Every structure is written in C-alpha cells, then in structure tokens.
Amino acid sequence: MNEHPHLRAVTGGAASPVTPAASAFPSVSAFPSVSAAPVEAPGTAPGTAPGMAPGLSAQHRPSAHLPWQRPHWTRRDDLLDGVARWGVMHTRYGEFRLQPVRLPRDLPLLVDWMNDPVVSAFWELCGPAELTEQHVRAQLDGDGRSVPCLGLVDGTPMSYWEVYRADLDPLARHYPARPHDTGLHLLVGPAAHRGRGVGSSLLGTLTRRILRERQAARRVVAEPDVRNLPSVRAFLRAGYRFDSELPLPEKQAALMVFDRPQP
C-alpha cells in the first residue's frame, strides 16, 4: 500500500518518460496538447491505493497534528463543509455536480475506469475490484477529511474526484501547508471525454465552487506526477500555478496551487 494515497492525477495522455524540471512549468504553452488521459492521479490518495497517485498514507492520518489540526473534529461537514450539498455547477459541457460515492453501487464503474491503461498508469489501482474498494472504503470509513465522489454531467457519471483536506493529509509533511488547504484528485473516465478540455473546464469550475463553499480555505492544491504533462497542463489551463516540485515517497510531484482571488 502506498504511504501517500493522495498523490494522483490523470487528465491527458500517457506519461512522458522525461521528468521536467521546475523551469519547465512556466506557462500552459510549455506543455504538449492534452491527449486521451484522465485528469489527476494523486500521489497521496485517501486510502491505500496504488492508483491516484502513489504517495501518502492510505488512512490520511498524519502521525502528529499540525498546529491548526483539531483531533476532536469528527463530523464530515466540519472538515469539508458538506461536499454533497455544493449543488449544480453550470459548465460549457453541461450541468456538473459531485455525488459522493456509494458502495457497492458505484464499484463496478470505478473498477472499469481504474483498469483503463491510461488511468492505471498513474492511479495504480488496476486489478481486482477489492483493490479499488479498499481505496475508496478507507475514505468512506474515515473521519471525513477525504470525500470520494463521482462527477456527473447532465446526470451521467463521467469522472471520479477526491476532495480532501490537504492540511490534514500526510502531504502536509512535504510542503508548507496552510490551515484549510483543500486538495483535489481526479480522473476523467470515458475516453470520449478526454482530450477535449473537459477535465480542465470541470476542474476550474469545481475549484471556484470549493473556494465559495469553504470560506476558511485560502487556496486549493494538487500534486500530479511531473511526468504526467497532460494533467499538469490541465491544471494550468484551469488557473492553477506551478509552485514547486515535491519529492514524495513514490513520485516526483508538481505542486499546483490555485489561490483565492484578492478582493
């Protein structure tokens, strides 16, 4: 099991064999066009999963609480402000909304996506259903610091998202986390939705909704593998900036940050 289940990102094509340096992230134009890959495979997914992005603890439970962490926070709404109630978001591709994953109802669909070679290259959840189930259930059975969701467009599931508290995640040991930092992992499931800008569009829309619903959060972060250039490019297109490279236990990640706009 990965120590940092939250590090993933799949949005564009297969991974590039070359690991770009920080200087390779100056602008969107620096990246090749997004190919048929899912969007963000975290290197720290919430659970123990070889998929999203190999990286942090499967349980998302840091061994020591950071100054702003409160061990008594147990209600899910206290940690992520009611993800299930964030409502419908209007996008150029249709009406988008998040629907928290339910097991066993959603497992067959997730397993199908995780076994797509383009997705499994970074999420590493290719294999039997038990592997994906364990990854998702670790989040569902946790204290609410990570919420796995299906992304629906006009009522049809077409993506998978993990909204999590980056400041409460093992990822916080690897970058200067701030209170209420919110993290995202995502993948676009059906190949027909990839490579058309869908991932970056939904990513930008959801990021703005997060900052609207989570007033305490000052920014949204992500950590795709630096080799996953289509994913990094999707974040850049969505308005994120490249902050730095993070040497995580199971990958070299690109720390992507979307700052709350100044009034």
PDB file of C-alpha atoms in Angstrom:
ATOM      1  CA  MET A   1       0.000   0.000   0.000  1.00  0.00           C
ATOM      2  CA  ASN A   2       1.191   3.459  -0.718  1.00  0.00           C
ATOM      3  CA  GLU A   3       2.184   5.613   2.161  1.00  0.00           C
ATOM      4  CA  HIS A   4       0.716   8.665   0.384  1.00  0.00           C
ATOM      5  CA  PRO A   5      -2.520   7.595  -1.214  1.00  0.00           C
ATOM      6  CA  HIS A   6      -3.441  11.122  -2.201  1.00  0.00           C
ATOM      7  CA  LEU A   7      -0.967  11.821  -4.924  1.00  0.00           C
ATOM      8  CA  ARG A   8      -2.656  11.299  -8.306  1.00  0.00           C
ATOM      9  CA  ALA A   9      -3.819  12.994 -11.447  1.00  0.00           C
ATOM     10  CA  VAL A  10      -4.951  11.778 -14.797  1.00  0.00           C
ATOM     11  CA  THR A  11      -6.295  14.076 -17.488  1.00  0.00           C
ATOM     12  CA  GLY A  12      -4.440  13.714 -20.665  1.00  0.00           C
ATOM     13  CA  GLY A  13      -2.344  11.062 -22.360  1.00  0.00           C
ATOM     14  CA  ALA A  14       0.254   8.617 -21.270  1.00  0.00           C
ATOM     15  CA  ALA A  15       3.047   9.755 -19.049  1.00  0.00           C
ATOM     16  CA  SER A  16       6.106  11.274 -20.594  1.00  0.00           C
ATOM     17  CA  PRO A  17       9.323   9.401 -19.876  1.00  0.00           C
ATOM     18  CA  VAL A  18      11.054  12.674 -19.104  1.00  0.00           C
ATOM     19  CA  THR A  19      10.700  14.366 -15.730  1.00  0.00           C
ATOM     20  CA  PRO A  20      10.639  18.115 -16.361  1.00  0.00           C
ATOM     21  CA  ALA A  21      12.412  20.492 -14.029  1.00  0.00           C
ATOM     22  CA  ALA A  22      10.656  23.350 -12.315  1.00  0.00           C
ATOM     23  CA  SER A  23      11.657  25.635 -15.161  1.00  0.00           C
ATOM     24  CA  ALA A  24       9.549  23.506 -17.485  1.00  0.00           C
ATOM     25  CA  PHE A  25       6.352  24.808 -15.893  1.00  0.00           C
ATOM     26  CA  PRO A  26       6.294  28.499 -16.810  1.00  0.00           C
ATOM     27  CA  SER A  27       3.087  28.537 -18.837  1.00  0.00           C
ATOM     28  CA  VAL A  28       0.394  26.456 -20.477  1.00  0.00           C
ATOM     29  CA  SER A  29       2.172  26.680 -23.806  1.00  0.00           C
ATOM     30  CA  ALA A  30       5.122  24.825 -22.361  1.00  0.00           C
ATOM     31  CA  PHE A  31       3.125  21.592 -22.334  1.00  0.00           C
ATOM     32  CA  PRO A  32       2.072  19.349 -25.178  1.00  0.00           C
ATOM     33  CA  SER A  33      -1.603  19.300 -26.020  1.00  0.00           C
ATOM     34  CA  VAL A  34      -3.734  17.207 -23.720  1.00  0.00           C
ATOM     35  CA  SER A  35      -4.148  13.735 -25.069  1.00  0.00           C
ATOM     36  CA  ALA A  36      -6.543  10.992 -24.069  1.00  0.00           C
ATOM     37  CA  ALA A  37      -5.703  10.643 -20.442  1.00  0.00           C
ATOM     38  CA  PRO A  38      -7.744  11.131 -17.288  1.00  0.00           C
ATOM     39  CA  VAL A  39      -7.031  14.133 -15.114  1.00  0.00           C
ATOM     40  CA  GLU A  40      -5.364  13.978 -11.764  1.00  0.00           C
ATOM     41  CA  ALA A  41      -3.818  10.977 -10.228  1.00  0.00           C
ATOM     42  CA  PRO A  42      -2.726  11.970  -6.758  1.00  0.00           C
ATOM     43  CA  GLY A  43       0.354  10.684  -5.182  1.00  0.00           C
ATOM     44  CA  THR A  44      -1.470  10.860  -1.964  1.00  0.00           C
ATOM     45  CA  ALA A  45      -4.819   9.353  -2.258  1.00  0.00           C
ATOM     46  CA  PRO A  46      -7.054   8.842   0.733  1.00  0.00           C
ATOM     47  CA  GLY A  47      -6.876   5.227   1.493  1.00  0.00           C
ATOM     48  CA  THR A  48      -4.156   2.996   0.467  1.00  0.00           C
ATOM     49  CA  ALA A  49      -4.160   2.884  -3.133  1.00  0.00           C
ATOM     50  CA  PRO A  50      -1.684   2.315  -5.750  1.00  0.00           C
ATOM     51  CA  GLY A  51      -3.677   4.480  -8.028  1.00  0.00           C
ATOM     52  CA  MET A  52      -4.479   8.090  -7.724  1.00  0.00           C
ATOM     53  CA  ALA A  53      -1.046   8.993  -7.082  1.00  0.00           C
ATOM     54  CA  PRO A  54       1.302   6.861  -5.156  1.00  0.00           C
ATOM     55  CA  GLY A  55       2.204   8.712  -2.115  1.00  0.00           C
ATOM     56  CA  LEU A  56       0.748   9.393   1.269  1.00  0.00           C
ATOM     57  CA  SER A  57      -0.974   7.300   3.856  1.00  0.00           C
ATOM     58  CA  ALA A  58      -3.991   5.312   2.927  1.00  0.00           C
ATOM     59  CA  GLN A  59      -5.797   6.417   6.035  1.00  0.00           C
ATOM     60  CA  HIS A  60      -4.837  10.072   5.629  1.00  0.00           C
ATOM     61  CA  ARG A  61      -3.883  10.204   9.253  1.00  0.00           C
ATOM     62  CA  PRO A  62      -0.693  12.096   9.966  1.00  0.00           C
ATOM     63  CA  SER A  63       1.236  10.794  12.925  1.00  0.00           C
ATOM     64  CA  ALA A  64       1.347  14.252  14.504  1.00  0.00           C
ATOM     65  CA  HIS A  65      -1.208  17.031  14.359  1.00  0.00           C
ATOM     66  CA  LEU A  66      -0.130  20.310  12.852  1.00  0.00           C
ATOM     67  CA  PRO A  67      -0.822  23.439  14.944  1.00  0.00           C
ATOM     68  CA  TRP A  68      -4.237  24.078  13.410  1.00  0.00           C
ATOM     69  CA  GLN A  69      -5.381  20.443  13.438  1.00  0.00           C
ATOM     70  CA  ARG A  70      -8.032  19.521  15.954  1.00  0.00           C
ATOM     71  CA  PRO A  71      -8.259  15.844  16.964  1.00  0.00           C
ATOM     72  CA  HIS A  72     -11.851  16.385  18.088  1.00  0.00           C
ATOM     73  CA  TRP A  73     -13.029  17.296  14.585  1.00  0.00           C
ATOM     74  CA  THR A  74     -15.040  14.267  13.577  1.00  0.00           C
ATOM     75  CA  ARG A  75     -18.096  15.494  11.675  1.00  0.00           C
ATOM     76  CA  ARG A  76     -17.636  15.342   7.916  1.00  0.00           C
ATOM     77  CA  ASP A  77     -19.298  18.718   7.402  1.00  0.00           C
ATOM     78  CA  ASP A  78     -16.856  20.253   9.867  1.00  0.00           C
ATOM     79  CA  LEU A  79     -13.930  19.150   7.729  1.00  0.00           C
ATOM     80  CA  LEU A  80     -15.094  19.837   4.166  1.00  0.00           C
ATOM     81  CA  ASP A  81     -18.234  21.897   4.599  1.00  0.00           C
ATOM     82  CA  GLY A  82     -20.755  19.497   3.109  1.00  0.00           C
ATOM     83  CA  VAL A  83     -19.405  18.427  -0.277  1.00  0.00           C
ATOM     84  CA  ALA A  84     -22.682  16.644  -1.062  1.00  0.00           C
ATOM     85  CA  ARG A  85     -24.548  19.947  -0.759  1.00  0.00           C
ATOM     86  CA  TRP A  86     -22.383  22.027  -3.088  1.00  0.00           C
ATOM     87  CA  GLY A  87     -25.047  21.825  -5.761  1.00  0.00           C
ATOM     88  CA  VAL A  88     -25.080  22.024  -9.540  1.00  0.00           C
ATOM     89  CA  MET A  89     -22.354  23.900 -11.409  1.00  0.00           C
ATOM     90  CA  HIS A  90     -23.003  25.255 -14.897  1.00  0.00           C
ATOM     91  CA  THR A  91     -20.275  24.491 -17.451  1.00  0.00           C
ATOM     92  CA  ARG A  92     -19.909  24.656 -21.219  1.00  0.00           C
ATOM     93  CA  TYR A  93     -20.246  20.870 -21.231  1.00  0.00           C
ATOM     94  CA  GLY A  94     -23.463  20.697 -19.218  1.00  0.00           C
ATOM     95  CA  GLU A  95     -24.695  20.706 -15.636  1.00  0.00           C
ATOM     96  CA  PHE A  96     -21.941  19.370 -13.407  1.00  0.00           C
ATOM     97  CA  ARG A  97     -22.248  18.134  -9.838  1.00  0.00           C
ATOM     98  CA  LEU A  98     -20.465  15.899  -7.365  1.00  0.00           C
ATOM     99  CA  GLN A  99     -22.180  12.827  -5.975  1.00  0.00           C
ATOM    100  CA  PRO A 100     -20.454  11.085  -3.044  1.00  0.00           C
ATOM    101  CA  VAL A 101     -19.522   7.515  -3.928  1.00  0.00           C
ATOM    102  CA  ARG A 102     -21.726   4.742  -2.562  1.00  0.00           C
ATOM    103  CA  LEU A 103     -20.548   1.166  -2.268  1.00  0.00           C
ATOM    104  CA  PRO A 104     -21.303  -1.309  -3.659  1.00  0.00           C
ATOM    105  CA  ARG A 105     -23.461   0.665  -6.101  1.00  0.00           C
ATOM    106  CA  ASP A 106     -20.615   2.594  -7.774  1.00  0.00           C
ATOM    107  CA  LEU A 107     -17.862  -0.008  -7.522  1.00  0.00           C
ATOM    108  CA  PRO A 108     -18.278  -1.659 -10.976  1.00  0.00           C
ATOM    109  CA  LEU A 109     -17.987   1.699 -12.737  1.00  0.00           C
ATOM    110  CA  LEU A 110     -14.924   2.740 -10.730  1.00  0.00           C
ATOM    111  CA  VAL A 111     -13.226  -0.609 -11.305  1.00  0.00           C
ATOM    112  CA  ASP A 112     -13.815  -0.277 -15.036  1.00  0.00           C
ATOM    113  CA  TRP A 113     -12.193   3.156 -15.071  1.00  0.00           C
ATOM    114  CA  MET A 114      -9.281   2.140 -12.860  1.00  0.00           C
ATOM    115  CA  ASN A 115      -8.474  -0.725 -15.221  1.00  0.00           C
ATOM    116  CA  ASP A 116      -8.143   1.588 -18.200  1.00  0.00           C
ATOM    117  CA  PRO A 117      -4.400   1.590 -19.027  1.00  0.00           C
ATOM    118  CA  VAL A 118      -4.334   5.384 -19.325  1.00  0.00           C
ATOM    119  CA  VAL A 119      -5.796   5.755 -15.843  1.00  0.00           C
ATOM    120  CA  SER A 120      -3.871   2.952 -14.176  1.00  0.00           C
ATOM    121  CA  ALA A 121      -0.549   4.416 -15.314  1.00  0.00           C
ATOM    122  CA  PHE A 122      -0.862   6.975 -12.504  1.00  0.00           C
ATOM    123  CA  TRP A 123      -3.629   5.777 -10.204  1.00  0.00           C
ATOM    124  CA  GLU A 124      -2.151   2.306  -9.903  1.00  0.00           C
ATOM    125  CA  LEU A 125      -5.482   0.725  -8.978  1.00  0.00           C
ATOM    126  CA  CYS A 126      -5.577  -1.655 -11.899  1.00  0.00           C
ATOM    127  CA  GLY A 127      -6.610  -5.117 -10.785  1.00  0.00           C
ATOM    128  CA  PRO A 128      -9.430  -6.818  -8.904  1.00  0.00           C
ATOM    129  CA  ALA A 129     -12.405  -4.912  -7.538  1.00  0.00           C
ATOM    130  CA  GLU A 130     -11.129  -5.387  -3.996  1.00  0.00           C
ATOM    131  CA  LEU A 131      -8.235  -3.035  -4.710  1.00  0.00           C
ATOM    132  CA  THR A 132     -10.459  -0.118  -5.693  1.00  0.00           C
ATOM    133  CA  GLU A 133     -12.969  -0.953  -2.969  1.00  0.00           C
ATOM    134  CA  GLN A 134     -10.259  -0.815  -0.307  1.00  0.00           C
ATOM    135  CA  HIS A 135      -9.035   2.526  -1.622  1.00  0.00           C
ATOM    136  CA  VAL A 136     -12.498   4.083  -1.573  1.00  0.00           C
ATOM    137  CA  ARG A 137     -13.724   2.469   1.631  1.00  0.00           C
ATOM    138  CA  ALA A 138     -10.733   3.812   3.561  1.00  0.00           C
ATOM    139  CA  GLN A 139     -12.099   7.273   2.813  1.00  0.00           C
ATOM    140  CA  LEU A 140     -15.745   6.453   3.445  1.00  0.00           C
ATOM    141  CA  ASP A 141     -14.899   4.899   6.809  1.00  0.00           C
ATOM    142  CA  GLY A 142     -12.595   7.745   7.806  1.00  0.00           C
ATOM    143  CA  ASP A 143     -13.352  10.965   9.670  1.00  0.00           C
ATOM    144  CA  GLY A 144     -14.402  12.926   6.588  1.00  0.00           C
ATOM    145  CA  ARG A 145     -11.095  14.522   5.699  1.00  0.00           C
ATOM    146  CA  SER A 146     -11.362  12.963   2.230  1.00  0.00           C
ATOM    147  CA  VAL A 147     -14.600  12.563   0.263  1.00  0.00           C
ATOM    148  CA  PRO A 148     -14.643  10.344  -2.867  1.00  0.00           C
ATOM    149  CA  CYS A 149     -17.195  11.462  -5.449  1.00  0.00           C
ATOM    150  CA  LEU A 150     -18.481  10.705  -8.902  1.00  0.00           C
ATOM    151  CA  GLY A 151     -18.599  13.710 -11.201  1.00  0.00           C
ATOM    152  CA  LEU A 152     -21.850  13.818 -13.180  1.00  0.00           C
ATOM    153  CA  VAL A 153     -22.526  15.918 -16.267  1.00  0.00           C
ATOM    154  CA  ASP A 154     -26.211  16.200 -17.085  1.00  0.00           C
ATOM    155  CA  GLY A 155     -26.831  13.301 -14.722  1.00  0.00           C
ATOM    156  CA  THR A 156     -24.310  10.901 -16.268  1.00  0.00           C
ATOM    157  CA  PRO A 157     -21.237   9.771 -14.279  1.00  0.00           C
ATOM    158  CA  MET A 158     -18.087  10.617 -16.259  1.00  0.00           C
ATOM    159  CA  SER A 159     -15.361  11.350 -13.727  1.00  0.00           C
ATOM    160  CA  TYR A 160     -14.047  10.482 -10.277  1.00  0.00           C
ATOM    161  CA  TRP A 161     -12.934  13.073  -7.719  1.00  0.00           C
ATOM    162  CA  GLU A 162     -11.399  13.079  -4.287  1.00  0.00           C
ATOM    163  CA  VAL A 163     -11.844  16.296  -2.350  1.00  0.00           C
ATOM    164  CA  TYR A 164      -9.620  16.260   0.725  1.00  0.00           C
ATOM    165  CA  ARG A 165      -8.122  18.376   3.461  1.00  0.00           C
ATOM    166  CA  ALA A 166      -4.526  18.708   2.322  1.00  0.00           C
ATOM    167  CA  ASP A 167      -3.554  20.316   5.624  1.00  0.00           C
ATOM    168  CA  LEU A 168      -4.697  17.188   7.492  1.00  0.00           C
ATOM    169  CA  ASP A 169      -3.136  14.791   4.994  1.00  0.00           C
ATOM    170  CA  PRO A 170       0.357  13.275   5.096  1.00  0.00           C
ATOM    171  CA  LEU A 171       1.013  15.522   2.094  1.00  0.00           C
ATOM    172  CA  ALA A 172       1.294  18.385   4.592  1.00  0.00           C
ATOM    173  CA  ARG A 173       4.642  16.974   5.715  1.00  0.00           C
ATOM    174  CA  HIS A 174       6.072  17.724   2.279  1.00  0.00           C
ATOM    175  CA  TYR A 175       5.041  21.320   1.576  1.00  0.00           C
ATOM    176  CA  PRO A 176       4.317  24.462   3.644  1.00  0.00           C
ATOM    177  CA  ALA A 177       0.650  23.682   4.261  1.00  0.00           C
ATOM    178  CA  ARG A 178      -1.767  26.360   5.413  1.00  0.00           C
ATOM    179  CA  PRO A 179      -4.903  25.901   7.507  1.00  0.00           C
ATOM    180  CA  HIS A 180      -7.818  24.538   5.473  1.00  0.00           C
ATOM    181  CA  ASP A 181      -5.799  23.888   2.309  1.00  0.00           C
ATOM    182  CA  THR A 182      -8.121  21.794   0.161  1.00  0.00           C
ATOM    183  CA  GLY A 183      -6.746  19.169  -2.218  1.00  0.00           C
ATOM    184  CA  LEU A 184      -8.141  17.601  -5.377  1.00  0.00           C
ATOM    185  CA  HIS A 185      -7.539  14.343  -7.231  1.00  0.00           C
ATOM    186  CA  LEU A 186      -9.499  13.484 -10.323  1.00  0.00           C
ATOM    187  CA  LEU A 187      -9.768  11.330 -13.373  1.00  0.00           C
ATOM    188  CA  VAL A 188     -11.954  11.522 -16.431  1.00  0.00           C
ATOM    189  CA  GLY A 189     -13.384   8.060 -17.022  1.00  0.00           C
ATOM    190  CA  PRO A 190     -14.797   7.589 -20.537  1.00  0.00           C
ATOM    191  CA  ALA A 191     -12.170   8.064 -23.237  1.00  0.00           C
ATOM    192  CA  ALA A 192     -14.685  10.074 -25.276  1.00  0.00           C
ATOM    193  CA  HIS A 193     -14.480  12.864 -22.684  1.00  0.00           C
ATOM    194  CA  ARG A 194     -10.700  13.091 -22.703  1.00  0.00           C
ATOM    195  CA  GLY A 195      -8.515  15.401 -24.745  1.00  0.00           C
ATOM    196  CA  ARG A 196     -11.319  17.931 -25.349  1.00  0.00           C
ATOM    197  CA  GLY A 197     -10.699  20.300 -22.471  1.00  0.00           C
ATOM    198  CA  VAL A 198     -13.427  18.733 -20.337  1.00  0.00           C
ATOM    199  CA  GLY A 199     -11.104  17.964 -17.427  1.00  0.00           C
ATOM    200  CA  SER A 200      -9.643  21.464 -17.180  1.00  0.00           C
ATOM    201  CA  SER A 201     -13.074  23.062 -17.530  1.00  0.00           C
ATOM    202  CA  LEU A 202     -14.631  20.995 -14.740  1.00  0.00           C
ATOM    203  CA  LEU A 203     -11.506  21.441 -12.644  1.00  0.00           C
ATOM    204  CA  GLY A 204     -11.694  25.214 -12.845  1.00  0.00           C
ATOM    205  CA  THR A 205     -15.424  25.210 -12.103  1.00  0.00           C
ATOM    206  CA  LEU A 206     -15.095  22.944  -9.071  1.00  0.00           C
ATOM    207  CA  THR A 207     -12.102  24.862  -7.730  1.00  0.00           C
ATOM    208  CA  ARG A 208     -14.107  28.079  -7.705  1.00  0.00           C
ATOM    209  CA  ARG A 209     -17.015  26.301  -6.026  1.00  0.00           C
ATOM    210  CA  ILE A 210     -14.679  24.980  -3.332  1.00  0.00           C
ATOM    211  CA  LEU A 211     -13.484  28.489  -2.536  1.00  0.00           C
ATOM    212  CA  ARG A 212     -17.071  29.722  -2.462  1.00  0.00           C
ATOM    213  CA  GLU A 213     -18.268  26.987  -0.120  1.00  0.00           C
ATOM    214  CA  ARG A 214     -15.140  26.775   2.046  1.00  0.00           C
ATOM    215  CA  GLN A 215     -14.641  30.339   3.207  1.00  0.00           C
ATOM    216  CA  ALA A 216     -11.818  29.311   5.573  1.00  0.00           C
ATOM    217  CA  ALA A 217      -9.773  27.909   2.684  1.00  0.00           C
ATOM    218  CA  ARG A 218      -7.381  30.330   1.038  1.00  0.00           C
ATOM    219  CA  ARG A 219      -6.275  28.002  -1.752  1.00  0.00           C
ATOM    220  CA  VAL A 220      -6.770  24.661  -3.493  1.00  0.00           C
ATOM    221  CA  VAL A 221      -3.783  22.415  -4.178  1.00  0.00           C
ATOM    222  CA  ALA A 222      -2.917  19.347  -6.230  1.00  0.00           C
ATOM    223  CA  GLU A 223       0.180  17.215  -6.754  1.00  0.00           C
ATOM    224  CA  PRO A 224       0.204  15.407 -10.114  1.00  0.00           C
ATOM    225  CA  ASP A 225       3.226  13.399 -11.144  1.00  0.00           C
ATOM    226  CA  VAL A 226       5.626  15.686 -13.015  1.00  0.00           C
ATOM    227  CA  ARG A 227       5.748  13.102 -15.805  1.00  0.00           C
ATOM    228  CA  ASN A 228       2.011  13.497 -16.358  1.00  0.00           C
ATOM    229  CA  LEU A 229       2.316  16.570 -18.547  1.00  0.00           C
ATOM    230  CA  PRO A 230      -1.292  16.484 -19.819  1.00  0.00           C
ATOM    231  CA  SER A 231      -2.504  16.586 -16.228  1.00  0.00           C
ATOM    232  CA  VAL A 232      -0.189  19.450 -15.267  1.00  0.00           C
ATOM    233  CA  ARG A 233      -1.305  21.337 -18.338  1.00  0.00           C
ATOM    234  CA  ALA A 234      -4.955  20.805 -17.419  1.00  0.00           C
ATOM    235  CA  PHE A 235      -4.325  22.399 -14.021  1.00  0.00           C
ATOM    236  CA  LEU A 236      -2.562  25.337 -15.646  1.00  0.00           C
ATOM    237  CA  ARG A 237      -5.477  25.839 -18.014  1.00  0.00           C
ATOM    238  CA  ALA A 238      -7.846  25.767 -15.044  1.00  0.00           C
ATOM    239  CA  GLY A 239      -5.991  28.696 -13.476  1.00  0.00           C
ATOM    240  CA  TYR A 240      -3.564  26.901 -11.182  1.00  0.00           C
ATOM    241  CA  ARG A 241       0.057  27.944 -10.956  1.00  0.00           C
ATOM    242  CA  PHE A 242       3.079  25.703 -10.694  1.00  0.00           C
ATOM    243  CA  ASP A 243       4.567  26.260  -7.250  1.00  0.00           C
ATOM    244  CA  SER A 244       7.416  23.744  -6.927  1.00  0.00           C
ATOM    245  CA  GLU A 245       8.475  20.152  -7.338  1.00  0.00           C
ATOM    246  CA  LEU A 246       7.851  17.874  -4.371  1.00  0.00           C
ATOM    247  CA  PRO A 247       9.948  14.743  -3.859  1.00  0.00           C
ATOM    248  CA  LEU A 248       7.298  12.419  -2.438  1.00  0.00           C
ATOM    249  CA  PRO A 249       7.900   8.820  -1.312  1.00  0.00           C
ATOM    250  CA  GLU A 250       6.620   7.312  -4.543  1.00  0.00           C
ATOM    251  CA  LYS A 251       6.895  10.048  -7.136  1.00  0.00           C
ATOM    252  CA  GLN A 252       8.226  13.455  -8.044  1.00  0.00           C
ATOM    253  CA  ALA A 253       5.185  15.699  -7.900  1.00  0.00           C
ATOM    254  CA  ALA A 254       4.343  19.098  -9.294  1.00  0.00           C
ATOM    255  CA  LEU A 255       2.706  21.193  -6.574  1.00  0.00           C
ATOM    256  CA  MET A 256      -0.094  23.090  -8.295  1.00  0.00           C
ATOM    257  CA  VAL A 257      -1.811  25.921  -6.426  1.00  0.00           C
ATOM    258  CA  PHE A 258      -4.966  27.924  -7.047  1.00  0.00           C
ATOM    259  CA  ASP A 259      -5.024  30.975  -4.781  1.00  0.00           C
ATOM    260  CA  ARG A 260      -8.215  32.642  -3.625  1.00  0.00           C
ATOM    261  CA  PRO A 261      -8.527  35.860  -5.663  1.00  0.00           C
ATOM    262  CA  GLN A 262      -7.819  39.020  -3.733  1.00  0.00           C
ATOM    263  CA  PRO A 263     -10.878  41.239  -3.172  1.00  0.00           C
TER     264      PRO A 263
END
